[in-house]
PDB file of C-alpha atoms and ligand atoms in Angstrom:
ATOM      1  CA  UNK A 350       2.027  -1.161 -22.876  1.00 56.00           C
ATOM      2  CA  UNK A 351      -0.206   1.453 -21.161  1.00 54.00           C
ATOM      3  CA  UNK A 352      -2.886  -1.176 -20.551  1.00 56.00           C
ATOM      4  CA  UNK A 353      -0.234  -3.480 -19.019  1.00 55.00           C
ATOM      5  CA  UNK A 354       0.876  -0.763 -16.553  1.00 52.00           C
ATOM      6  CA  UNK A 355      -2.727   0.183 -15.696  1.00 52.00           C
ATOM      7  CA  UNK A 356      -3.515  -3.490 -15.003  1.00 57.00           C
ATOM      8  CA  UNK A 357      -0.441  -3.711 -12.761  1.00 59.00           C
ATOM      9  CA  UNK A 358      -1.526  -0.608 -10.794  1.00 55.00           C
ATOM     10  CA  UNK A 359      -5.049  -1.961 -10.259  1.00 57.00           C
ATOM     11  CA  UNK A 360      -3.664  -5.383  -9.254  1.00 64.00           C
ATOM     12  CA  UNK A 361      -1.214  -3.788  -6.785  1.00 72.00           C
ATOM     13  CA  UNK A 362      -4.041  -1.718  -5.303  1.00 75.00           C
ATOM     14  CA  UNK A 363      -6.200  -4.811  -4.864  1.00 81.00           C
ATOM     15  CA  UNK A 364      -3.320  -6.730  -3.274  1.00 84.00           C
ATOM     16  CA  UNK A 365      -2.682  -3.853  -0.850  1.00 80.00           C
ATOM     17  CA  UNK A 366      -6.370  -3.868   0.146  1.00 83.00           C
ATOM     18  CA  UNK A 367      -6.386  -7.633   0.615  1.00 85.00           C
ATOM     19  CA  UNK A 368      -3.212  -7.467   2.721  1.00 84.00           C
ATOM     20  CA  UNK A 369      -4.763  -4.737   4.944  1.00 80.00           C
ATOM     21  CA  UNK A 370      -7.952  -6.753   5.263  1.00 83.00           C
ATOM     22  CA  UNK A 371      -6.086  -9.857   6.378  1.00 87.00           C
ATOM     23  CA  UNK A 372      -3.630  -8.190   8.761  1.00 86.00           C
ATOM     24  CA  UNK A 373      -5.563  -5.370  10.490  1.00 89.00           C
ATOM     25  CA  UNK A 374      -6.364  -6.399  14.063  1.00 86.00           C
ATOM     26  CA  UNK A 375     -10.055  -6.170  14.985  1.00 88.00           C
ATOM     27  CA  UNK A 376     -12.824  -8.317  16.420  1.00 90.00           C
ATOM     28  CA  UNK A 377     -14.687 -10.992  14.473  1.00 91.00           C
ATOM     29  CA  UNK A 378     -17.932  -9.025  14.895  1.00 92.00           C
ATOM     30  CA  UNK A 379     -16.342  -5.885  13.411  1.00 94.00           C
ATOM     31  CA  UNK A 380     -15.262  -7.889  10.355  1.00 93.00           C
ATOM     32  CA  UNK A 381     -18.619  -9.635  10.101  1.00 90.00           C
ATOM     33  CA  UNK A 382     -20.554  -6.349  10.147  1.00 90.00           C
ATOM     34  CA  UNK A 383     -18.454  -4.969   7.291  1.00 90.00           C
ATOM     35  CA  UNK A 384     -16.637  -2.213   9.228  1.00 93.00           C
ATOM     36  CA  UNK A 385     -13.190  -3.558   8.352  1.00 93.00           C
ATOM     37  CA  UNK A 386     -14.063  -3.748   4.657  1.00 92.00           C
ATOM     38  CA  UNK A 387     -15.237  -0.127   4.841  1.00 92.00           C
ATOM     39  CA  UNK A 388     -12.091   0.991   6.690  1.00 93.00           C
ATOM     40  CA  UNK A 389      -9.816  -0.661   4.114  1.00 93.00           C
ATOM     41  CA  UNK A 390     -11.895   0.890   1.303  1.00 93.00           C
ATOM     42  CA  UNK A 391     -11.584   4.386   2.850  1.00 92.00           C
ATOM     43  CA  UNK A 392      -7.800   4.101   2.995  1.00 92.00           C
ATOM     44  CA  UNK A 393      -7.636   2.873  -0.588  1.00 93.00           C
ATOM     45  CA  UNK A 394      -9.881   5.715  -1.748  1.00 95.00           C
ATOM     46  CA  UNK A 395      -7.713   8.187   0.129  1.00 95.00           C
ATOM     47  CA  UNK A 396      -4.670   6.895  -1.781  1.00 94.00           C
ATOM     48  CA  UNK A 397      -6.499   7.536  -5.074  1.00 95.00           C
ATOM     49  CA  UNK A 398      -8.278  10.788  -4.164  1.00 95.00           C
ATOM     50  CA  UNK A 399      -6.018  12.519  -1.642  1.00 96.00           C
ATOM     51  CA  UNK A 400      -5.653  15.605  -3.846  1.00 95.00           C
ATOM     52  CA  UNK A 401      -9.386  16.334  -3.770  1.00 97.00           C
ATOM     53  CA  UNK A 402      -9.731  15.295  -0.117  1.00 98.00           C
ATOM     54  CA  UNK A 403      -6.959  17.546   1.161  1.00 98.00           C
ATOM     55  CA  UNK A 404      -9.096  20.687   1.663  1.00 98.00           C
ATOM     56  CA  UNK A 405     -11.661  18.751   3.724  1.00 98.00           C
ATOM     57  CA  UNK A 406      -8.991  17.006   5.796  1.00 98.00           C
ATOM     58  CA  UNK A 407      -7.273  20.325   6.456  1.00 98.00           C
ATOM     59  CA  UNK A 408     -10.558  22.010   7.498  1.00 98.00           C
ATOM     60  CA  UNK A 409     -11.242  19.168   9.934  1.00 98.00           C
ATOM     61  CA  UNK A 410      -7.722  19.331  11.425  1.00 98.00           C
ATOM     62  CA  UNK A 411      -8.064  23.114  11.747  1.00 98.00           C
ATOM     63  CA  UNK A 412     -11.382  22.774  13.636  1.00 98.00           C
ATOM     64  CA  UNK A 413      -9.796  20.280  16.029  1.00 98.00           C
ATOM     65  CA  UNK A 414      -6.765  22.486  16.635  1.00 98.00           C
ATOM     66  CA  UNK A 415      -8.928  25.565  17.300  1.00 98.00           C
ATOM     67  CA  UNK A 416     -11.074  23.527  19.720  1.00 98.00           C
ATOM     68  CA  UNK A 417      -7.957  22.245  21.486  1.00 98.00           C
ATOM     69  CA  UNK A 418      -6.662  25.801  21.833  1.00 97.00           C
ATOM     70  CA  UNK A 419      -9.969  26.853  23.439  1.00 96.00           C
ATOM     71  CA  UNK A 420      -9.912  23.965  25.906  1.00 96.00           C
ATOM     72  CA  UNK A 421      -8.626  24.430  29.437  1.00 93.00           C
ATOM     73  CA  UNK A 422      -7.335  22.574  31.344  1.00 95.00           C
ATOM     74  CA  UNK A 423      -5.593  20.399  28.771  1.00 96.00           C
ATOM     75  CA  UNK A 424      -5.692  17.175  30.732  1.00 97.00           C
ATOM     76  CA  UNK A 425      -7.210  14.549  28.510  1.00 98.00           C
ATOM     77  CA  UNK A 426      -8.411  14.628  24.906  1.00 98.00           C
ATOM     78  CA  UNK A 427     -10.607  11.839  23.578  1.00 98.00           C
ATOM     79  CA  UNK A 428     -11.100  11.410  19.818  1.00 98.00           C
ATOM     80  CA  UNK A 429     -14.158   9.408  18.727  1.00 98.00           C
ATOM     81  CA  UNK A 430     -13.907   7.904  15.230  1.00 98.00           C
ATOM     82  CA  UNK A 431     -10.131   8.321  14.956  1.00 98.00           C
ATOM     83  CA  UNK A 432      -9.784   5.624  12.251  1.00 97.00           C
ATOM     84  CA  UNK A 433      -6.753   6.094  10.026  1.00 97.00           C
ATOM     85  CA  UNK A 434      -6.035   9.515  11.598  1.00 98.00           C
ATOM     86  CA  UNK A 435      -6.270  11.158   8.166  1.00 97.00           C
ATOM     87  CA  UNK A 436      -8.118  14.152   9.615  1.00 97.00           C
ATOM     88  CA  UNK A 437      -6.692  14.052  13.171  1.00 98.00           C
ATOM     89  CA  UNK A 438      -3.775  16.329  14.163  1.00 98.00           C
ATOM     90  CA  UNK A 439      -2.704  13.767  16.731  1.00 98.00           C
ATOM     91  CA  UNK A 440       0.810  15.176  17.174  1.00 98.00           C
ATOM     92  CA  UNK A 441      -0.649  18.606  18.077  1.00 98.00           C
ATOM     93  CA  UNK A 442      -3.065  17.036  20.572  1.00 98.00           C
ATOM     94  CA  UNK A 443      -0.258  14.956  22.103  1.00 98.00           C
ATOM     95  CA  UNK A 444       1.875  18.064  22.567  1.00 98.00           C
ATOM     96  CA  UNK A 445      -0.939  20.009  24.208  1.00 98.00           C
ATOM     97  CA  UNK A 446      -2.699  17.411  26.393  1.00 98.00           C
ATOM     98  CA  UNK A 447      -1.389  15.209  29.197  1.00 98.00           C
ATOM     99  CA  UNK A 448      -3.027  12.224  27.545  1.00 98.00           C
ATOM    100  CA  UNK A 449      -4.882  11.493  24.325  1.00 98.00           C
ATOM    101  CA  UNK A 450      -7.201   8.544  23.793  1.00 98.00           C
ATOM    102  CA  UNK A 451      -8.202   7.499  20.267  1.00 98.00           C
ATOM    103  CA  UNK A 452     -11.382   5.430  20.029  1.00 98.00           C
ATOM    104  CA  UNK A 453     -12.690   3.494  17.047  1.00 98.00           C
ATOM    105  CA  UNK A 454     -13.875   0.029  16.152  1.00 97.00           C
ATOM    106  CA  UNK A 455     -10.754  -0.283  14.030  1.00 96.00           C
ATOM    107  CA  UNK A 456      -7.276   1.142  14.435  1.00 97.00           C
ATOM    108  CA  UNK A 457      -5.585   0.538  11.075  1.00 96.00           C
ATOM    109  CA  UNK A 458      -1.862  -0.090  10.999  1.00 95.00           C
ATOM    110  CA  UNK A 459      -1.183   3.377   9.603  1.00 95.00           C
ATOM    111  CA  UNK A 460      -2.655   4.860  12.828  1.00 97.00           C
ATOM    112  CA  UNK A 461      -0.739   2.438  15.065  1.00 97.00           C
ATOM    113  CA  UNK A 462       2.527   3.356  13.319  1.00 97.00           C
ATOM    114  CA  UNK A 463       1.847   7.082  13.594  1.00 98.00           C
ATOM    115  CA  UNK A 464       1.373   7.082  17.366  1.00 98.00           C
ATOM    116  CA  UNK A 465       4.366   4.844  18.096  1.00 98.00           C
ATOM    117  CA  UNK A 466       6.542   7.834  18.994  1.00 97.00           C
ATOM    118  CA  UNK A 467       3.812   9.551  21.059  1.00 98.00           C
ATOM    119  CA  UNK A 468       3.972   7.981  24.552  1.00 98.00           C
ATOM    120  CA  UNK A 469       0.941   9.851  25.925  1.00 98.00           C
ATOM    121  CA  UNK A 470      -1.390   8.629  23.139  1.00 98.00           C
ATOM    122  CA  UNK A 471      -3.257   5.336  23.479  1.00 98.00           C
ATOM    123  CA  UNK A 472      -5.920   3.411  21.580  1.00 98.00           C
ATOM    124  CA  UNK A 473      -9.249   2.001  22.704  1.00 98.00           C
ATOM    125  CA  UNK A 474     -11.425  -0.269  20.592  1.00 97.00           C
ATOM    126  CA  UNK A 475     -15.143   0.309  21.169  1.00 96.00           C
ATOM    127  CA  UNK A 476     -18.484   0.512  19.430  1.00 96.00           C
ATOM    128  CA  UNK A 477     -19.547   4.155  19.742  1.00 97.00           C
ATOM    129  CA  UNK A 478     -23.054   3.610  18.387  1.00 96.00           C
ATOM    130  CA  UNK A 479     -26.111   2.540  20.308  1.00 95.00           C
ATOM    131  CA  UNK A 480     -29.302   3.994  21.691  1.00 97.00           C
ATOM    132  CA  UNK A 481     -28.453   4.358  25.376  1.00 96.00           C
ATOM    133  CA  UNK A 482     -27.100   7.592  26.778  1.00 97.00           C
ATOM    134  CA  UNK A 483     -24.155   5.950  28.541  1.00 97.00           C
ATOM    135  CA  UNK A 484     -20.798   7.642  29.159  1.00 97.00           C
ATOM    136  CA  UNK A 485     -18.347   7.123  26.303  1.00 97.00           C
ATOM    137  CA  UNK A 486     -15.558   4.679  27.101  1.00 97.00           C
ATOM    138  CA  UNK A 487     -12.426   6.432  28.436  1.00 96.00           C
ATOM    139  CA  UNK A 488     -14.312   9.721  28.784  1.00 96.00           C
ATOM    140  CA  UNK A 489     -13.845   9.954  32.539  1.00 96.00           C
ATOM    141  CA  UNK A 490     -11.755  13.072  33.224  1.00 96.00           C
ATOM    142  CA  UNK A 491     -11.758  14.136  29.565  1.00 98.00           C
ATOM    143  CA  UNK A 492     -11.480  17.886  29.042  1.00 97.00           C
ATOM    144  CA  UNK A 493     -11.813  17.773  25.230  1.00 98.00           C
ATOM    145  CA  UNK A 494     -13.953  15.356  23.236  1.00 98.00           C
ATOM    146  CA  UNK A 495     -13.711  15.312  19.447  1.00 98.00           C
ATOM    147  CA  UNK A 496     -16.250  13.468  17.308  1.00 98.00           C
ATOM    148  CA  UNK A 497     -14.434  13.272  13.985  1.00 97.00           C
ATOM    149  CA  UNK A 498     -16.518  12.534  10.884  1.00 95.00           C
ATOM    150  CA  UNK A 499     -18.206   9.693  12.746  1.00 98.00           C
ATOM    151  CA  UNK A 500     -21.806  10.755  13.450  1.00 98.00           C
ATOM    152  CA  UNK A 501     -23.298  10.003  10.012  1.00 98.00           C
ATOM    153  CA  UNK A 502     -21.559   6.594  10.004  1.00 97.00           C
ATOM    154  CA  UNK A 503     -23.111   5.354  13.249  1.00 98.00           C
ATOM    155  CA  UNK A 504     -26.591   4.438  11.908  1.00 98.00           C
ATOM    156  CA  UNK A 505     -25.401   2.903   8.618  1.00 96.00           C
ATOM    157  CA  UNK A 506     -24.838  -0.704   9.679  1.00 95.00           C
ATOM    158  CA  UNK A 507     -27.797  -0.968  12.140  1.00 96.00           C
ATOM    159  CA  UNK A 508     -30.208   0.608   9.632  1.00 97.00           C
ATOM    160  CA  UNK A 509     -28.926  -1.609   6.805  1.00 95.00           C
ATOM    161  CA  UNK A 510     -29.524  -4.662   9.030  1.00 95.00           C
ATOM    162  CA  UNK A 511     -33.090  -3.485   9.678  1.00 96.00           C
ATOM    163  CA  UNK A 512     -33.698  -2.926   5.945  1.00 96.00           C
ATOM    164  CA  UNK A 513     -32.458  -6.459   5.211  1.00 95.00           C
ATOM    165  CA  UNK A 514     -35.267  -7.682   7.467  1.00 96.00           C
ATOM    166  CA  UNK A 515     -37.732  -5.707   5.281  1.00 95.00           C
ATOM    167  CA  UNK A 516     -38.634  -3.282   8.082  1.00 96.00           C
ATOM    168  CA  UNK A 517     -40.857  -0.360   7.000  1.00 97.00           C
ATOM    169  CA  UNK A 518     -39.001   2.787   5.973  1.00 95.00           C
ATOM    170  CA  UNK A 519     -40.377   4.859   8.890  1.00 97.00           C
ATOM    171  CA  UNK A 520     -38.916   2.314  11.332  1.00 97.00           C
ATOM    172  CA  UNK A 521     -35.517   2.612   9.633  1.00 97.00           C
ATOM    173  CA  UNK A 522     -35.738   6.400   9.760  1.00 97.00           C
ATOM    174  CA  UNK A 523     -36.677   6.305  13.450  1.00 98.00           C
ATOM    175  CA  UNK A 524     -33.727   4.031  14.295  1.00 98.00           C
ATOM    176  CA  UNK A 525     -31.323   6.311  12.399  1.00 98.00           C
ATOM    177  CA  UNK A 526     -32.690   9.322  14.252  1.00 98.00           C
ATOM    178  CA  UNK A 527     -32.425   7.768  17.691  1.00 98.00           C
ATOM    179  CA  UNK A 528     -28.798   6.725  17.058  1.00 98.00           C
ATOM    180  CA  UNK A 529     -27.907  10.271  15.962  1.00 98.00           C
ATOM    181  CA  UNK A 530     -29.783  11.858  18.903  1.00 98.00           C
ATOM    182  CA  UNK A 531     -28.112   9.457  21.326  1.00 98.00           C
ATOM    183  CA  UNK A 532     -24.621  10.431  20.135  1.00 98.00           C
ATOM    184  CA  UNK A 533     -25.455  14.117  20.565  1.00 97.00           C
ATOM    185  CA  UNK A 534     -26.877  13.490  24.064  1.00 97.00           C
ATOM    186  CA  UNK A 535     -23.821  11.438  25.056  1.00 98.00           C
ATOM    187  CA  UNK A 536     -21.509  14.224  23.879  1.00 97.00           C
ATOM    188  CA  UNK A 537     -23.459  16.862  25.821  1.00 96.00           C
ATOM    189  CA  UNK A 538     -23.499  14.710  28.969  1.00 96.00           C
ATOM    190  CA  UNK A 539     -19.685  14.596  29.133  1.00 96.00           C
ATOM    191  CA  UNK A 540     -19.383  18.201  30.328  1.00 94.00           C
ATOM    192  CA  UNK A 541     -16.115  18.385  28.312  1.00 97.00           C
ATOM    193  CA  UNK A 542     -15.237  20.973  25.686  1.00 97.00           C
ATOM    194  CA  UNK A 543     -16.709  19.512  22.479  1.00 97.00           C
ATOM    195  CA  UNK A 544     -15.664  19.481  18.835  1.00 98.00           C
ATOM    196  CA  UNK A 545     -18.212  17.822  16.539  1.00 98.00           C
ATOM    197  CA  UNK A 546     -17.463  17.486  12.841  1.00 98.00           C
ATOM    198  CA  UNK A 547     -19.909  15.577  10.689  1.00 98.00           C
ATOM    199  CA  UNK A 548     -21.313  15.083   7.210  1.00 97.00           C
ATOM    200  CA  UNK A 549     -24.682  16.761   6.966  1.00 98.00           C
ATOM    201  CA  UNK A 550     -25.731  16.069   3.365  1.00 98.00           C
ATOM    202  CA  UNK A 551     -24.733  13.753   0.534  1.00 98.00           C
ATOM    203  CA  UNK A 552     -24.963  15.016  -3.042  1.00 98.00           C
ATOM    204  CA  UNK A 553     -24.805  13.203  -6.380  1.00 98.00           C
ATOM    205  CA  UNK A 554     -23.501  15.371  -9.216  1.00 98.00           C
ATOM    206  CA  UNK A 555     -23.650  14.923 -12.985  1.00 97.00           C
ATOM    207  CA  UNK A 556     -20.670  15.478 -15.296  1.00 95.00           C
ATOM    208  CA  UNK A 557     -21.445  19.237 -15.455  1.00 96.00           C
ATOM    209  CA  UNK A 558     -21.441  19.545 -11.656  1.00 95.00           C
ATOM    210  CA  UNK A 559     -25.233  19.866 -11.293  1.00 97.00           C
ATOM    211  CA  UNK A 560     -26.728  18.305  -8.164  1.00 97.00           C
ATOM    212  CA  UNK A 561     -29.079  15.541  -9.350  1.00 98.00           C
ATOM    213  CA  UNK A 562     -29.804  14.095  -5.896  1.00 98.00           C
ATOM    214  CA  UNK A 563     -29.330  15.291  -2.360  1.00 97.00           C
ATOM    215  CA  UNK A 564     -30.029  13.426   0.881  1.00 97.00           C
ATOM    216  CA  UNK A 565     -29.747  14.270   4.547  1.00 97.00           C
ATOM    217  CA  UNK A 566     -26.823  12.363   6.079  1.00 98.00           C
ATOM    218  CA  UNK A 567     -28.318  12.654   9.582  1.00 98.00           C
ATOM    219  CA  UNK A 568     -31.790  11.167   9.051  1.00 97.00           C
ATOM    220  CA  UNK A 569     -33.388  14.643   9.214  1.00 96.00           C
ATOM    221  CA  UNK A 570     -32.159  15.320  12.756  1.00 97.00           C
ATOM    222  CA  UNK A 571     -31.770  19.073  13.169  1.00 93.00           C
ATOM    223  CA  UNK A 572     -28.393  20.171  14.438  1.00 93.00           C
ATOM    224  CA  UNK A 573     -27.753  23.107  16.714  1.00 88.00           C
ATOM    225  CA  UNK A 574     -25.684  26.068  15.471  1.00 91.00           C
ATOM    226  CA  UNK A 575     -23.122  25.425  12.781  1.00 94.00           C
ATOM    227  CA  UNK A 576     -19.744  27.129  13.119  1.00 95.00           C
ATOM    228  CA  UNK A 577     -18.670  26.526   9.516  1.00 97.00           C
ATOM    229  CA  UNK A 578     -19.306  24.158   6.617  1.00 97.00           C
ATOM    230  CA  UNK A 579     -17.408  22.938   3.586  1.00 98.00           C
ATOM    231  CA  UNK A 580     -17.524  20.371   0.755  1.00 98.00           C
ATOM    232  CA  UNK A 581     -15.786  17.007   0.745  1.00 98.00           C
ATOM    233  CA  UNK A 582     -15.472  15.622  -2.799  1.00 97.00           C
ATOM    234  CA  UNK A 583     -15.470  12.108  -1.463  1.00 97.00           C
ATOM    235  CA  UNK A 584     -15.862  10.194  -4.722  1.00 97.00           C
ATOM    236  CA  UNK A 585     -15.224  12.106  -7.937  1.00 96.00           C
ATOM    237  CA  UNK A 586     -16.267  10.178 -11.074  1.00 96.00           C
ATOM    238  CA  UNK A 587     -15.419   7.420 -11.892  1.00 95.00           C
ATOM    239  CA  UNK A 588     -14.513   6.494  -8.301  1.00 94.00           C
ATOM    240  CA  UNK A 589     -17.960   5.248  -7.296  1.00 94.00           C
ATOM    241  CA  UNK A 590     -19.975   5.769 -10.490  1.00 96.00           C
ATOM    242  CA  UNK A 591     -18.665   6.201 -14.022  1.00 95.00           C
ATOM    243  CA  UNK A 592     -20.661   9.349 -14.845  1.00 96.00           C
ATOM    244  CA  UNK A 593     -21.519  10.798 -11.450  1.00 97.00           C
ATOM    245  CA  UNK A 594     -19.512  12.239  -8.561  1.00 98.00           C
ATOM    246  CA  UNK A 595     -20.384  12.202  -4.867  1.00 98.00           C
ATOM    247  CA  UNK A 596     -19.875  15.158  -2.603  1.00 98.00           C
ATOM    248  CA  UNK A 597     -20.550  15.446   1.122  1.00 98.00           C
ATOM    249  CA  UNK A 598     -21.341  18.692   2.849  1.00 98.00           C
ATOM    250  CA  UNK A 599     -19.484  18.692   6.183  1.00 98.00           C
ATOM    251  CA  UNK A 600     -20.126  20.896   9.219  1.00 98.00           C
ATOM    252  CA  UNK A 601     -18.251  21.875  12.355  1.00 98.00           C
ATOM    253  CA  UNK A 602     -21.122  21.981  14.833  1.00 96.00           C
ATOM    254  CA  UNK A 603     -21.361  24.046  18.024  1.00 89.00           C
ATOM    255  CA  UNK A 604     -22.747  21.773  20.728  1.00 88.00           C
ATOM    256  CA  UNK A 605     -23.258  23.495  24.033  1.00 75.00           C
TER     257      UNK A 605
HETATM  258  C1  SAM B  51     -15.262   8.595   7.845  1.00 79.03           C
HETATM  259  S1  SAM B  51     -14.288   7.659   8.965  1.00 79.03           S
HETATM  260  C2  SAM B  51     -13.586   8.921   9.960  1.00 79.03           C
HETATM  261  C3  SAM B  51     -12.245   9.208   9.491  1.00 79.03           C
HETATM  262  C4  SAM B  51     -11.169   9.216  10.551  1.00 79.03           C
HETATM  263  N1  SAM B  51     -11.397  10.307  11.480  1.00 79.03           N
HETATM  264  C5  SAM B  51      -9.837   9.334   9.844  1.00 79.03           C
HETATM  265  O1  SAM B  51      -9.200  10.379   9.936  1.00 79.03           O
HETATM  266  O2  SAM B  51      -9.421   8.374   9.189  1.00 79.03           O
HETATM  267  C6  SAM B  51     -15.462   7.034  10.112  1.00 79.03           C
HETATM  268  C7  SAM B  51     -14.814   6.226  11.220  1.00 79.03           C
HETATM  269  O3  SAM B  51     -15.864   5.840  12.106  1.00 79.03           O
HETATM  270  C8  SAM B  51     -15.612   4.525  12.556  1.00 79.03           C
HETATM  271  N2  SAM B  51     -16.883   3.957  13.001  1.00 79.03           N
HETATM  272  C9  SAM B  51     -18.011   3.754  12.275  1.00 79.03           C
HETATM  273  N3  SAM B  51     -18.977   3.234  13.050  1.00 79.03           N
HETATM  274  C10 SAM B  51     -18.452   3.112  14.298  1.00 79.03           C
HETATM  275  C11 SAM B  51     -18.958   2.643  15.537  1.00 79.03           C
HETATM  276  N4  SAM B  51     -20.216   2.169  15.640  1.00 79.03           N
HETATM  277  N5  SAM B  51     -18.158   2.688  16.620  1.00 79.03           N
HETATM  278  C12 SAM B  51     -16.883   3.151  16.520  1.00 79.03           C
HETATM  279  N6  SAM B  51     -16.336   3.609  15.365  1.00 79.03           N
HETATM  280  C13 SAM B  51     -17.112   3.578  14.274  1.00 79.03           C
HETATM  281  C14 SAM B  51     -15.005   3.833  11.356  1.00 79.03           C
HETATM  282  O4  SAM B  51     -14.265   2.683  11.730  1.00 79.03           O
HETATM  283  C15 SAM B  51     -14.140   4.946  10.747  1.00 79.03           C
HETATM  284  O5  SAM B  51     -12.826   4.901  11.243  1.00 79.03           O
END
């Protein structure tokens, strides 16, 4: 009986993921590069792990609210990497700013539903990666810019594509670094009040909680001052691996 119910739960979960995959609006290129698959997977993992994610999500929301309170004038807030809005206090931003723009490659239906009753919030679909220090889309006139758990994600697909072509590891590292540096330079160039929240390290833990592997999430790019840091238990065992858990160290970074 228990096995029957467990099978039903897993099947329902898989059906929900398939439905999201088929019905979430986004470009062909975004699907082809695997971003939609990743977005659907994040939402599904959130449904399974929300208890252990809640402290991280709350810390991120708190950092954004404090940054918004420090920002004057409150004309326009732009959120980069808004995604499913799990970590974005969008209602608070909408109440404080004249307009709020949410930018991501994908705006899942849960985000679209949430902003329906917020007339001064709008969505923009854009690729925020790249290696040119161009202004961010919709950043003209922005007084607050939030980069929300996006930075470490930007190099993943381009570096994976390079690795598939058997590029040497130092070339992959250099591409990752330039993408990270470019995002930081683009943020600084806006002249807006900035709130940068990002993973800084990824840790693999054994069943006793010992760190057995740690890697830099930012391709060894050194960040300026860190305001505060915390852990995000992103994939407790057996979520990603049967006997190991994954934890990200996340930082709220001061970018002047
Ligand atoms: C870890 S999630 C951030 C979570 C999001 N703030 C939330 O609350 O759901 C990373 C987000 O970055 C977006 N992303 C990754 N690469 C991107 C790119 N090159 N351009 C724009 N968005 C990107 C993903 O679609 C995803 O929504």
